[in-house]
Coordinates of C-alpha atoms (C1' of nucleotides) in Angstrom, one line a residue:
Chain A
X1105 CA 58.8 38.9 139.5
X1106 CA 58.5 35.6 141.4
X1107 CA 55.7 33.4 141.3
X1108 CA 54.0 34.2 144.4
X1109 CA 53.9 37.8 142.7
X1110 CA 51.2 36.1 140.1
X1111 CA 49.2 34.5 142.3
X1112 CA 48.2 37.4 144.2
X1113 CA 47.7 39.7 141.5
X1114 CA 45.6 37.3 140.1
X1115 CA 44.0 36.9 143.7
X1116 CA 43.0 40.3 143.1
X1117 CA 41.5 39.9 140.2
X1118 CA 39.2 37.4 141.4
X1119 CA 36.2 39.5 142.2
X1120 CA 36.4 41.3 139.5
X1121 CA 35.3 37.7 137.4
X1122 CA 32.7 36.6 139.7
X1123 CA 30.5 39.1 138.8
X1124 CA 29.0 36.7 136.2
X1125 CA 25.5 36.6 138.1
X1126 CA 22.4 38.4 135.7
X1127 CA 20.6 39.5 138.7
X1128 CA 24.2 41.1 140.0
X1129 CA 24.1 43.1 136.5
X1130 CA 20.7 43.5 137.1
X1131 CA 21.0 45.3 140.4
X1132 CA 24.3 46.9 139.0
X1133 CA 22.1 48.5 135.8
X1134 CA 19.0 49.6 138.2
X1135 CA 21.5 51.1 140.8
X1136 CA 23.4 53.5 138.5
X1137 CA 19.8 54.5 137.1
X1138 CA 18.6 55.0 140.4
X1139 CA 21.6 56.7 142.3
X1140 CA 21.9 59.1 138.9
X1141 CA 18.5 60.4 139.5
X1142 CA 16.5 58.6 136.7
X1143 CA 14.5 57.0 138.9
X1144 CA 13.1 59.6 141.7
X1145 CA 12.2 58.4 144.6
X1146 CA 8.8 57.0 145.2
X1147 CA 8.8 55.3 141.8
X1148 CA 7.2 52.2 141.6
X1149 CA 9.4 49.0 139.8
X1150 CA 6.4 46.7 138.2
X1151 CA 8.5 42.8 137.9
X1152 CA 6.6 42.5 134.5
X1153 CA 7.6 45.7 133.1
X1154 CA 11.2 46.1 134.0
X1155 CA 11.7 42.1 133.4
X1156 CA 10.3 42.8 129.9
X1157 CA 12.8 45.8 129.7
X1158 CA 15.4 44.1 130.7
X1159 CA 14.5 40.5 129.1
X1160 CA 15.0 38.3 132.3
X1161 CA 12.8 36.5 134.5
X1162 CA 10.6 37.6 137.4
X1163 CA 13.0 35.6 139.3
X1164 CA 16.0 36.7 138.1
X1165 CA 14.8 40.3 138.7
X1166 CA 13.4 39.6 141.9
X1167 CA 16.8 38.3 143.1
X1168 CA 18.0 41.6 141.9
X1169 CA 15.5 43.9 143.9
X1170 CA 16.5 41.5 147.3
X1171 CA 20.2 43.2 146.5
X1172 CA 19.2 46.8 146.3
X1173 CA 16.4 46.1 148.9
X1174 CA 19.7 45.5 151.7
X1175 CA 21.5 48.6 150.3
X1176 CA 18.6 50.2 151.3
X1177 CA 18.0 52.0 147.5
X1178 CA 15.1 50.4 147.6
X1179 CA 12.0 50.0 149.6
X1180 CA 10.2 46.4 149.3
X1181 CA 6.6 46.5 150.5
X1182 CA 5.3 43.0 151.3
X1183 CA 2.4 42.3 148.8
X1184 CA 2.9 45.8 146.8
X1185 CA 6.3 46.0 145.4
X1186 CA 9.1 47.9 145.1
X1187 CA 9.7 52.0 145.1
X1188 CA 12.9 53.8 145.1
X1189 CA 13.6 54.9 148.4
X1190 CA 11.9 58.1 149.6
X1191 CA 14.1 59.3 152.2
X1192 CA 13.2 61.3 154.9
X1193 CA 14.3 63.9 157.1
X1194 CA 14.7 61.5 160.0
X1195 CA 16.6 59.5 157.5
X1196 CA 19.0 62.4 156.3
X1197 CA 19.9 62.8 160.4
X1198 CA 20.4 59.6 160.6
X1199 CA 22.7 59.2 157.8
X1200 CA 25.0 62.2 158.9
X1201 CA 25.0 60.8 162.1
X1202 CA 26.2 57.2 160.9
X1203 CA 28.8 59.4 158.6
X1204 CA 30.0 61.2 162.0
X1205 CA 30.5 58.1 163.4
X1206 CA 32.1 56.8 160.3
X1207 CA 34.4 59.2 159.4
X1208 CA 35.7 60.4 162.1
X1209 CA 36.0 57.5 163.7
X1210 CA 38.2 56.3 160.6
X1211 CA 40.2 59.3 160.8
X1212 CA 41.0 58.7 164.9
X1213 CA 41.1 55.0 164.6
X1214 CA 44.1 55.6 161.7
X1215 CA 45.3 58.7 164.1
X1216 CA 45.7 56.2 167.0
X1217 CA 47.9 53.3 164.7
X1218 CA 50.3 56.5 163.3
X1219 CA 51.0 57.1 166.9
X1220 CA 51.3 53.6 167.5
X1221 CA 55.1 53.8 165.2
X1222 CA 53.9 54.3 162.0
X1223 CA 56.6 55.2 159.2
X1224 CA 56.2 58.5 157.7
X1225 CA 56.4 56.5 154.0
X1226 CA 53.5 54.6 154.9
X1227 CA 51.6 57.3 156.7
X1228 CA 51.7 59.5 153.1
X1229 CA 50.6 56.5 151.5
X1230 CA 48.2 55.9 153.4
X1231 CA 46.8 59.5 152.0
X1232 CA 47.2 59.5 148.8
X1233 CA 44.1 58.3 147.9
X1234 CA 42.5 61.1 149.6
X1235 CA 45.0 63.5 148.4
X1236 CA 43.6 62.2 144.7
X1237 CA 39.9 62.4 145.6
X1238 CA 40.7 66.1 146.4
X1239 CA 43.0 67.0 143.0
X1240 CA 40.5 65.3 141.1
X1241 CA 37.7 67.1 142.5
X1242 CA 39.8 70.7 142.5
X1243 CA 40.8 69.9 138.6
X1244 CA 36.8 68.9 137.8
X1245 CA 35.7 72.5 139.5
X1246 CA 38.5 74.3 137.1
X1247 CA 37.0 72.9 134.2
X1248 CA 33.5 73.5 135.3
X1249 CA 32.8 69.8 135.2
X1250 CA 30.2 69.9 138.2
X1251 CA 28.6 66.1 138.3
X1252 CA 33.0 65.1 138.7
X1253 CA 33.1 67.4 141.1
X1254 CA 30.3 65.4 143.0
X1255 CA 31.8 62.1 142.1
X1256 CA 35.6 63.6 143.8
X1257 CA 33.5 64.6 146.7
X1258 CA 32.3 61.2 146.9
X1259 CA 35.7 59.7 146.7
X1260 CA 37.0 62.1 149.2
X1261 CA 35.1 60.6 151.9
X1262 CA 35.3 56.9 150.8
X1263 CA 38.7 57.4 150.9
X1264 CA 38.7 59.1 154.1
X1265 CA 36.6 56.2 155.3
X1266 CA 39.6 53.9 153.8
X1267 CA 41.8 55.1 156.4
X1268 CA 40.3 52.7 158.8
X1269 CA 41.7 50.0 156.8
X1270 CA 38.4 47.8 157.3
X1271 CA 37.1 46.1 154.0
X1272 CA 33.3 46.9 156.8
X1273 CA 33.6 50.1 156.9
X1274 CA 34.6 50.9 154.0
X1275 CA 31.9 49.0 152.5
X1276 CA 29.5 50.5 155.1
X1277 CA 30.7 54.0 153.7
X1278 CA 30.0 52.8 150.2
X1279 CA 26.0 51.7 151.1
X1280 CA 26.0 55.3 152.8
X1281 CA 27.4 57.0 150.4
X1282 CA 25.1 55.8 147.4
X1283 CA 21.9 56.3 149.8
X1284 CA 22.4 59.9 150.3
X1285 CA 22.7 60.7 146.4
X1286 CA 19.0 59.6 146.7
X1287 CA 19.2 62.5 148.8
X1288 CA 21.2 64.9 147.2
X1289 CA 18.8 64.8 143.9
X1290 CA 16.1 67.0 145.8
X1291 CA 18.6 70.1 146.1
X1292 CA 18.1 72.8 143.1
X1293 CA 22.1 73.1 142.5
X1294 CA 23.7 69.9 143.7
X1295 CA 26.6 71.3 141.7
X1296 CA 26.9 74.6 144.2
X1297 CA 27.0 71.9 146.7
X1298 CA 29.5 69.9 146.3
X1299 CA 31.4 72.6 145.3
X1300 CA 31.2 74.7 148.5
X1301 CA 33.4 71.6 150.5
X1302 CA 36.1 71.6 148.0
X1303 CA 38.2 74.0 150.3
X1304 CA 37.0 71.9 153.4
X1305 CA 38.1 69.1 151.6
X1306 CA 41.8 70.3 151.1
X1307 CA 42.3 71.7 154.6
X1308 CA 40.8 68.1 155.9
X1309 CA 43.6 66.7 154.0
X1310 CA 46.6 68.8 154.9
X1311 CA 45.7 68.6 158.6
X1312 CA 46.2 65.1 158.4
X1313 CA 49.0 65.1 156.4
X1314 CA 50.7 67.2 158.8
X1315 CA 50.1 64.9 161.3
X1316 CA 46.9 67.4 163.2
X1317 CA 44.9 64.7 163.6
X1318 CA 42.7 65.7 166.4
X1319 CA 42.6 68.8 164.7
X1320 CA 41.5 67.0 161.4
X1321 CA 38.9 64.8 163.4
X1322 CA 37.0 68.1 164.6
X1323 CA 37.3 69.9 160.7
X1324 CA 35.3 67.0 159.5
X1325 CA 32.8 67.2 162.6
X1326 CA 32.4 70.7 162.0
X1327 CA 32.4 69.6 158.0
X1328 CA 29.6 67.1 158.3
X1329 CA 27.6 69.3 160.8
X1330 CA 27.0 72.3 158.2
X1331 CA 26.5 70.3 154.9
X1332 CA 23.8 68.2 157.4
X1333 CA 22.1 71.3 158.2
X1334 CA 22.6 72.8 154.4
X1335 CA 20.4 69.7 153.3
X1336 CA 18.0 69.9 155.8
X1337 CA 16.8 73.5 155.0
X1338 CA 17.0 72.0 151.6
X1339 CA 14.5 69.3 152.7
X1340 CA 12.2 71.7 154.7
X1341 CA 11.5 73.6 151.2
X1342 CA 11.2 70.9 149.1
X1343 CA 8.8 68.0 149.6
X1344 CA 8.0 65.4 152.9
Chain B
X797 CA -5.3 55.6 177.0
X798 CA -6.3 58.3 173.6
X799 CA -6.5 56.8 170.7
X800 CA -3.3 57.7 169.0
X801 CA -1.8 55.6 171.9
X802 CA -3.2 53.0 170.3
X803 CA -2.4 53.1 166.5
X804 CA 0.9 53.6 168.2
X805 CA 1.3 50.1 169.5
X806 CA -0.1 48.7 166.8
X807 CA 2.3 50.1 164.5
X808 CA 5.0 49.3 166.7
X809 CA 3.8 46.0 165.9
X810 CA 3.9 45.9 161.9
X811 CA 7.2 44.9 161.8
X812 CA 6.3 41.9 163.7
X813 CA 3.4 40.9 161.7
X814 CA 5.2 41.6 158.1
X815 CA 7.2 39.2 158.7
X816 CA 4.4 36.6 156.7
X817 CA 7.4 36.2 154.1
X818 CA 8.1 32.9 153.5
X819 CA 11.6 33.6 152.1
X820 CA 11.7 35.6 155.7
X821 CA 10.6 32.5 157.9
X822 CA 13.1 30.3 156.4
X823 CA 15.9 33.0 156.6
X824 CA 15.1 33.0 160.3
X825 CA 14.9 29.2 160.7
X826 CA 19.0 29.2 159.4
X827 CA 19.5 32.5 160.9
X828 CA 19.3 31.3 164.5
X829 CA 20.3 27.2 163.6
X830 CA 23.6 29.3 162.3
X831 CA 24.3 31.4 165.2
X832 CA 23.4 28.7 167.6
X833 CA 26.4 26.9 166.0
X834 CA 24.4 23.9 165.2
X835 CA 25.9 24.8 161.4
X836 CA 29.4 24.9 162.0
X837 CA 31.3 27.1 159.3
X838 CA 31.9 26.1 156.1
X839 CA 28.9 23.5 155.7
X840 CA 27.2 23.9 152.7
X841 CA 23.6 24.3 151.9
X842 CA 22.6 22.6 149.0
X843 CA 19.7 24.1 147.7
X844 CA 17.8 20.2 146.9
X845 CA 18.1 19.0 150.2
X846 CA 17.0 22.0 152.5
X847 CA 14.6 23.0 150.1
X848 CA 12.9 19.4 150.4
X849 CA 13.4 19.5 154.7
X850 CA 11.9 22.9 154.9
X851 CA 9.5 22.3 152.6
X852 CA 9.8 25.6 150.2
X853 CA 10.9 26.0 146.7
X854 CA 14.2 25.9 145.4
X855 CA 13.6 29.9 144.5
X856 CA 12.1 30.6 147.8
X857 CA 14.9 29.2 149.4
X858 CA 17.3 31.3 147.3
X859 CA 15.6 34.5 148.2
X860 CA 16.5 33.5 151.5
X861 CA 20.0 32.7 151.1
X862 CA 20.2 36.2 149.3
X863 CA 19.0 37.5 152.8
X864 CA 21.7 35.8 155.1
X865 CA 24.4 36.4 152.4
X866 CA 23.8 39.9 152.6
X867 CA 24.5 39.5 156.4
X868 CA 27.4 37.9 155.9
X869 CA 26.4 35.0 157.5
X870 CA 26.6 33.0 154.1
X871 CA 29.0 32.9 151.7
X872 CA 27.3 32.7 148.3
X873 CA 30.1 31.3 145.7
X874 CA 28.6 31.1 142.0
X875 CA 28.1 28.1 140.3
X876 CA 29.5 25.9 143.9
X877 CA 26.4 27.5 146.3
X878 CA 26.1 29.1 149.6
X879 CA 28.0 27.9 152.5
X880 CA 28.3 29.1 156.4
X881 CA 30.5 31.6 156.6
X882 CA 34.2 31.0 157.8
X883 CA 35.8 33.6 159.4
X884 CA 40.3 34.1 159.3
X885 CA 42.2 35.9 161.8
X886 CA 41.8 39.0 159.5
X887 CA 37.7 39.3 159.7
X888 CA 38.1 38.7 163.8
X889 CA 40.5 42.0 163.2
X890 CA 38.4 43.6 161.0
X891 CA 35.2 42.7 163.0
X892 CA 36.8 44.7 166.1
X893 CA 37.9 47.7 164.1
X894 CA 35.1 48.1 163.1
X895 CA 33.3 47.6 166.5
X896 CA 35.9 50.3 167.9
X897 CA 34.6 52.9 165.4
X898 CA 30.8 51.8 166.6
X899 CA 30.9 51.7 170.2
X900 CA 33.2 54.1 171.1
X901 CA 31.4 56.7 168.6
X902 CA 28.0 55.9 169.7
X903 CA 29.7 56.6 173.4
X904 CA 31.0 59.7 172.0
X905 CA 27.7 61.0 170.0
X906 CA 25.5 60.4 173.2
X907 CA 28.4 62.2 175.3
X908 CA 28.1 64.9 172.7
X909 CA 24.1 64.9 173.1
X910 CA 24.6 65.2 176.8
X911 CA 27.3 67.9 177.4
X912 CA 24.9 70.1 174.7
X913 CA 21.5 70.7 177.0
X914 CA 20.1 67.3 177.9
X915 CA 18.2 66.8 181.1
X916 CA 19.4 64.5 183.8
X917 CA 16.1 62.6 183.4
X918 CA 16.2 61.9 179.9
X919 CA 20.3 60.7 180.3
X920 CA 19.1 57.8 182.8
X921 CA 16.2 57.5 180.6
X922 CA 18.8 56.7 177.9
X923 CA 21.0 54.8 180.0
X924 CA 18.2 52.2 180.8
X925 CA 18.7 49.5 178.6
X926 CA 22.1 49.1 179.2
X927 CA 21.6 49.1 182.8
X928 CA 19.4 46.3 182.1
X929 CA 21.4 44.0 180.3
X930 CA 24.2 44.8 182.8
X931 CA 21.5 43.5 185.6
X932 CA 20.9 40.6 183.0
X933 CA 24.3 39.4 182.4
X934 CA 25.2 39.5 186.4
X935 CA 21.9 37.9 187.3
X936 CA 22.9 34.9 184.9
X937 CA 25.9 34.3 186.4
X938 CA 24.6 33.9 189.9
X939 CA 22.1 30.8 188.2
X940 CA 25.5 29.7 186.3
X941 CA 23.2 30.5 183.0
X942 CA 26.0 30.6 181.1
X943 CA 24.4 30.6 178.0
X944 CA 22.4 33.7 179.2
X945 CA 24.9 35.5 180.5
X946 CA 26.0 35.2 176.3
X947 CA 23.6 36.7 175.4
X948 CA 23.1 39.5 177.6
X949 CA 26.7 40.6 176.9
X950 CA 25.5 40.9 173.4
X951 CA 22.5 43.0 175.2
X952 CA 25.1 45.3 176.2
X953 CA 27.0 46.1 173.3
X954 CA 23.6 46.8 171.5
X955 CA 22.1 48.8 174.5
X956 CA 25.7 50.7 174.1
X957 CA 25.3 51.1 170.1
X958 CA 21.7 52.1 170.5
X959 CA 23.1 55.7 172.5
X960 CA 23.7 56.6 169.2
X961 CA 20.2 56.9 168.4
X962 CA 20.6 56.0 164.8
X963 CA 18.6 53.1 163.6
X964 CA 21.0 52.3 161.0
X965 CA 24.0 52.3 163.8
X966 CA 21.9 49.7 166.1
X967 CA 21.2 47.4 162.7
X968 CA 24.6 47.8 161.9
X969 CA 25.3 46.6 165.6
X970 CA 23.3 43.6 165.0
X971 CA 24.2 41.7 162.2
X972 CA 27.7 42.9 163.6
X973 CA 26.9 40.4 167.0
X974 CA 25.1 38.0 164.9
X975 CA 28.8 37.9 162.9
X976 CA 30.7 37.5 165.8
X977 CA 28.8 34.9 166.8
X978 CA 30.5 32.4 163.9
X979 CA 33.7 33.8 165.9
X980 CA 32.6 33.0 169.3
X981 CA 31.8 28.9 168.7
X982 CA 35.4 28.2 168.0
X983 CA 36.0 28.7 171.2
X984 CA 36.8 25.6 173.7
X985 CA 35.0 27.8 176.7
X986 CA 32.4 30.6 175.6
X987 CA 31.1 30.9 179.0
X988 CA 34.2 31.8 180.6
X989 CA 34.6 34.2 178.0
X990 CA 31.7 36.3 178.2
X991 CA 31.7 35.8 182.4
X992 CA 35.1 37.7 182.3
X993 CA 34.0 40.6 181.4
X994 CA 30.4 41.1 183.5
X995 CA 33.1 43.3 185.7
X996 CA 34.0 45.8 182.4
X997 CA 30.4 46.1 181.6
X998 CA 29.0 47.3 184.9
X999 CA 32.1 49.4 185.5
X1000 CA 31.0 50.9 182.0
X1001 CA 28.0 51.5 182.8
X1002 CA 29.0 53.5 186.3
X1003 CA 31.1 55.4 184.4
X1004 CA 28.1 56.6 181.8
X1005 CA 25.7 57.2 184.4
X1006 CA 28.3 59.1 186.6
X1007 CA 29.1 61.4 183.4
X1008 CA 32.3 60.5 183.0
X1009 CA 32.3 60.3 179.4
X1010 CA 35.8 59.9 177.9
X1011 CA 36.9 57.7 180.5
X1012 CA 33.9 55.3 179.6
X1013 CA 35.0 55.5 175.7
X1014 CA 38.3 54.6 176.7
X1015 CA 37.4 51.9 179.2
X1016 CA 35.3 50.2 176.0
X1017 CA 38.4 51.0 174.0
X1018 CA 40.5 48.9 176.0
X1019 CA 37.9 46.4 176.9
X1020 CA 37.9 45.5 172.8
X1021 CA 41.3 45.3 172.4
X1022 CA 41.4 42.6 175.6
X1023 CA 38.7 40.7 174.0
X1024 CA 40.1 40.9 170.4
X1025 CA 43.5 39.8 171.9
X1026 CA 42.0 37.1 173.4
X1027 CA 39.8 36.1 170.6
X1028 CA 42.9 36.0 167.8
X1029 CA 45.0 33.7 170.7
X1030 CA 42.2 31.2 170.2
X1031 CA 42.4 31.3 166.8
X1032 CA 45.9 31.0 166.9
X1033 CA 45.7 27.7 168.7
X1034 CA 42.6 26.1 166.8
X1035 CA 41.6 26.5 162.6
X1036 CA 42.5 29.0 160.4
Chain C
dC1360 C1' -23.1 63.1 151.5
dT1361 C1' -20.3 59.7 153.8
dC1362 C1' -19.4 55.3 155.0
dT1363 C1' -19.7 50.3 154.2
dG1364 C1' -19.1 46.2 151.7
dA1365 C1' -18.9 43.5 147.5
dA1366 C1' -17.1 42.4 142.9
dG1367 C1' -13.3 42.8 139.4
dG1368 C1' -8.9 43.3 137.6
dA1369 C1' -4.1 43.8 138.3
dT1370 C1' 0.1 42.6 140.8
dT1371 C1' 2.8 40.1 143.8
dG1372 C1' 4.1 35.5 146.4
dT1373 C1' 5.2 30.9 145.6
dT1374 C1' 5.7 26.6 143.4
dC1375 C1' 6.9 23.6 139.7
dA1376 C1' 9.3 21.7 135.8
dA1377 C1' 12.7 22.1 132.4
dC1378 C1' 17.1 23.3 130.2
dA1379 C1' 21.7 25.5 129.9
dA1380 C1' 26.0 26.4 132.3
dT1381 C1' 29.3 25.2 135.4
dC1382 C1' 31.8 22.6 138.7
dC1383 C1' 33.9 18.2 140.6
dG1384 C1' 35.8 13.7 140.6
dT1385 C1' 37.3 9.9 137.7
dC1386 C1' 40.0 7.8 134.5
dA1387 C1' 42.8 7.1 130.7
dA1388 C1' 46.9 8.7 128.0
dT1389 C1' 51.2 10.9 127.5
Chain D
dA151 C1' 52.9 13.6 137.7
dT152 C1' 50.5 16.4 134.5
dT153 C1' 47.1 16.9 131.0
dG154 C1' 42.8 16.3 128.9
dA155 C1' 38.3 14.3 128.2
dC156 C1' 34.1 12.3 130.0
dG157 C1' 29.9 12.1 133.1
dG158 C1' 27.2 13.0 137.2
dA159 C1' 25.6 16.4 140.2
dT160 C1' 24.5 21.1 141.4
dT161 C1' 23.6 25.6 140.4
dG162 C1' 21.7 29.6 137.2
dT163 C1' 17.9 31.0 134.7
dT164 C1' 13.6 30.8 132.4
dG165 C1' 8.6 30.3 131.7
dA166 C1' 4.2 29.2 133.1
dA167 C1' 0.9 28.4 136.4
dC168 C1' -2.0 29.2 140.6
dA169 C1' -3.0 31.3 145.1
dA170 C1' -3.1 35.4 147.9
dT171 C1' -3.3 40.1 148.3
dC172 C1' -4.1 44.8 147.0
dC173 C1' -6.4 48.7 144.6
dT174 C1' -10.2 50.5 142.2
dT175 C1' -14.8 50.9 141.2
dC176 C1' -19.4 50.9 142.2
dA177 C1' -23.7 50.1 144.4
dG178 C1' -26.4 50.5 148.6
dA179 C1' -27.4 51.8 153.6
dG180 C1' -27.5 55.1 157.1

DNA sequence: CTCTGAAGGATTGTTCAACAATCCGTCAAT
DNA sequence: ATTGACGGATTGTTGAACAATCCTTCAGAG
């Protein structure tokens, strides 16, 4: 191991450590609560009460709600605080149509560099992250473990998003991705859910793998079309 | 003129008028002295002195910085402060993946839209604003407005992104220009830049209104990768 | 009864001052 | 040339204070 080899794993490491900032564990605290569902939308965050709860300063937690305000988790009304993010059906449309974009665009965007000579090595490298997300998300529904089947679902389609190989997108995916759990909280069995895709999931991935990748762009239209439509019903019975 | 045309207007005005936010003023003030380039990357902001020129509080002023960091215009480093973002050769990459997957799928959604019942009316409807900034950009040429003609490129690509219909799409359009803009300023000749390609946006736009779909993704497809070429040559030759 | 308008309290917006923590450059010592 | 310590400068965070705004309540007019 050479000494370039330290310095990059180090390099890596880096972001990891600057994580030092209280209002960045502040927002990391209040953004598990809120994207596990112990928040539901609509609440109202009072600066006093949660800065009491918390024991830092209106600042502090103020710089915090700015963070979560541009992830979009929460809502910050000029004068009248902050509220978790009540989404809407507009906003559930919207979101499936940014994941269309997203995802499929990441899937023909890596399509078009594997034409472009792309060794097969690096091409089933490329997937196996995916080919993870949906293993750990097959194993979790064997053993019944339905909130990890939700997580693998999750990590299917960041991974799938990884394909474009773009730090943006794949950080886009990631605000996406944590906005519609706001979402997936109204359903009655999240769990039945997630579960239905895990076979969508698999044949996503073994198109791609063998190399049907405008085949695998259209599953994953055809994907994101029905679980859209699956939520909105779910939205028309429940509340807005 | 009834009188839900009215509460229309004004709440298409709201947005406008929230905008009392001090931290929001100030974030616009070094929003635009950023992307005008009279910042050039790397500067930093120390919180003392442009606190005491703008005349807000050191808190204030962090709120805002909280704001442009999240846009990726700043580049908040803890403990050393915030300073104008500097992009490498690998965010310029990144940048135009990323506006591949935007541009071409918001091409691509609308195309979807219109092959699935969509009135010829409403398609031109659509097609409006970008004929507009197309009109913009060649009508800036003829005054040698070079600094117009700038800008109404960046009209175009947004009219383009907005086909999508997604709000979050066009948002993620903008502070995708307003990046690129930190790109643009390294340049020895802007102008000629943008002039280049008044030609590939008008023959874009033709190619949308005449229904030809895929040929328009593609067209923008290879229009990006010209640009992006071009772009990493001048980097090449100047910093980074 | 409904609408209007005026207190009143509560919460947010913003500023200020202070201290702790960290970074950076300098300089001496090995 | 590298190391280590010192000191100034800047940021991170806190707490308190005041102004501005919102929400509720309540009384009065039509």
């Amino acid at each position: 191991m050479t000494t370039s080899d330290w310095l990059e794993e180090l390099q890596a490491e880096r972001t990891g450590l600057g994580r030092a900032s209280t209002a960045g564990r502040v927002a990391d605290v209040l953004r598990t609560r809120i994207t596990e569902g112990h928040l539901p939308p609509g609440t109202r965050l009072s600066e006093e009460d949660i800065g009491a709860a918390l024991g830092v300063s209106r600042n502090t937690l103020r710089e915090a709600f700015r963070l979560l305000g541009h992830e979009r988790l929460l809502l910050h009304e000029f004068n009248r605080g902050v509220f978790v993010r009540k989404l809407t059906v507009d906003d559930v449309r919207d979101l499936y149509q940014l994941r269309r974009i997203l995802e499929c665009g990441a899937v023909r965007r890596a399509a078009e560099r594997r034409r472009a000579g792309f060794s097969a090595d690096r091409w089933v490298e490329l997937l196996v992250p995916v080919r993870d997300a949906v293993e750990e998300g097959e194993a979790a529904a064997a053993r019944d473990r339905w909130v990890e089947v939700g997580t693998a679902n999750m990590h299917f389609h960041q991974a799938v998003a990884a394909l474009a190989q773009s730090p943006r997108v794949t950080e886009a995916m990631g605000h996406l991705l944590a906005e519609l759990r706001l979402v997936f909280h109204v359903m009655d069995a999240p769990q039945a859910f997630h579960q239905a895709y895990l076979p969508e999931n698999r044949a996503i991935l073994e198109l791609l793998a063998a190399g049907e990748l405008d085949a695998a762009e259209s599953a994953m239209a055809t994907y994101l079309d029905a679980a859209e439509a699956q939520l909105i019903d779910a939205y028309a019975a429940g509340p807005a």
